Amino acid sequence: MYLHLGGDEIVNIKDIVAIMDIEKTTLSPLTREFLKMAEEEGFIKTIIDGEIPKSFIVAYKNGMQVIYLSPLSVTTLYRRYKKLEMLRRQAIG
């Protein structure tokens, strides 16, 4: 199953490592340093240019770590995930 992160970006749920609130987590100097290093190394992908990101998603795509900056809130992404999980359970049975 795939989670829509905003824009044209989808990621397999199995490949997601973390979904983080950008405003809350960037209060930490460690998180800011992590994101800075990821940007310098080219691992950051902005989903919609010009929009302020509300969350970042750490995932693997084609065996490479990618950090997506999403305009969607953690709450919205979590609701989408729960909906997918409910549909998966219904399909099983």
Short mmCIF file of C-alpha atoms in Angstrom, two decimals:
data_model
loop_
_atom_site.label_atom_id
_atom_site.label_comp_id
_atom_site.label_asym_id
_atom_site.label_seq_id
_atom_site.Cartn_x
_atom_site.Cartn_y
_atom_site.Cartn_z
CA MET A 1 0.00 0.00 0.00
CA TYR A 2 1.16 3.49 -0.81
CA LEU A 3 0.79 6.68 1.20
CA HIS A 4 0.20 9.92 -0.70
CA LEU A 5 2.55 12.56 0.79
CA GLY A 6 1.19 15.50 -1.19
CA GLY A 7 1.78 16.76 -4.71
CA ASP A 8 2.64 13.84 -6.97
CA GLU A 9 4.60 11.92 -4.33
CA ILE A 10 3.65 8.49 -3.00
CA VAL A 11 5.71 6.08 -0.89
CA ASN A 12 5.19 2.45 -0.02
CA ILE A 13 4.13 2.31 3.63
CA LYS A 14 6.72 -0.41 4.27
CA ASP A 15 9.48 2.02 3.24
CA ILE A 16 8.55 4.76 5.73
CA VAL A 17 10.87 5.07 8.72
CA ALA A 18 9.37 8.16 10.39
CA ILE A 19 6.84 10.94 9.92
CA MET A 20 7.78 14.02 11.90
CA ASP A 21 6.18 17.39 12.64
CA ILE A 22 8.65 19.91 11.27
CA GLU A 23 7.74 22.71 13.68
CA LYS A 24 8.04 20.61 16.82
CA THR A 25 11.08 18.54 15.91
CA THR A 26 13.24 21.37 14.56
CA LEU A 27 13.36 22.87 18.03
CA SER A 28 16.06 20.28 18.67
CA PRO A 29 19.57 21.20 17.49
CA LEU A 30 20.13 17.53 16.60
CA THR A 31 17.17 17.47 14.24
CA ARG A 32 18.23 20.74 12.62
CA GLU A 33 21.73 19.33 12.11
CA PHE A 34 20.29 16.08 10.70
CA LEU A 35 18.18 17.99 8.17
CA LYS A 36 21.08 20.31 7.29
CA MET A 37 23.40 17.37 6.61
CA ALA A 38 20.71 15.58 4.61
CA GLU A 39 20.20 18.68 2.48
CA GLU A 40 23.94 19.06 1.89
CA GLU A 41 24.17 15.42 0.82
CA GLY A 42 21.15 15.70 -1.49
CA PHE A 43 18.74 13.47 0.43
CA ILE A 44 16.02 16.13 0.83
CA LYS A 45 13.13 16.26 -1.61
CA THR A 46 10.67 19.14 -1.40
CA ILE A 47 7.28 17.87 -2.53
CA ILE A 48 5.77 21.23 -3.49
CA ASP A 49 8.15 24.12 -4.14
CA GLY A 50 7.12 27.41 -2.59
CA GLU A 51 4.96 25.84 0.12
CA ILE A 52 6.06 25.83 3.73
CA PRO A 53 6.53 22.20 4.83
CA LYS A 54 4.52 21.01 7.82
CA SER A 55 6.15 17.60 8.12
CA PHE A 56 9.08 15.57 6.94
CA ILE A 57 9.02 11.91 6.11
CA VAL A 58 12.11 9.72 6.32
CA ALA A 59 11.78 6.83 3.89
CA TYR A 60 13.65 4.57 1.53
CA LYS A 61 13.01 4.72 -2.19
CA ASN A 62 14.89 2.41 -4.54
CA GLY A 63 17.22 1.48 -1.69
CA MET A 64 18.20 5.10 -0.98
CA GLN A 65 17.22 7.18 2.03
CA VAL A 66 15.06 10.16 1.12
CA ILE A 67 13.63 12.89 3.33
CA TYR A 68 10.46 14.34 1.90
CA LEU A 69 9.36 17.82 2.98
CA SER A 70 5.56 17.68 2.83
CA PRO A 71 2.99 20.48 2.97
CA LEU A 72 0.68 18.03 4.77
CA SER A 73 0.49 17.85 8.53
CA VAL A 74 1.41 14.75 10.51
CA THR A 75 -2.25 14.47 11.48
CA THR A 76 -3.37 14.38 7.83
CA LEU A 77 -0.73 11.80 6.92
CA TYR A 78 -1.68 9.68 9.93
CA ARG A 79 -5.39 9.80 8.95
CA ARG A 80 -4.47 8.67 5.44
CA TYR A 81 -2.41 5.83 6.86
CA LYS A 82 -5.22 4.71 9.19
CA LYS A 83 -7.67 4.72 6.27
CA LEU A 84 -5.32 2.56 4.20
CA GLU A 85 -4.82 0.21 7.15
CA MET A 86 -8.60 -0.13 7.58
CA LEU A 87 -9.02 -0.93 3.86
CA ARG A 88 -6.22 -3.51 4.06
CA ARG A 89 -7.87 -5.24 7.01
CA GLN A 90 -11.23 -5.31 5.23
CA ALA A 91 -9.60 -6.87 2.18
CA ILE A 92 -8.01 -9.59 4.32
CA GLY A 93 -11.15 -10.43 5.81
#
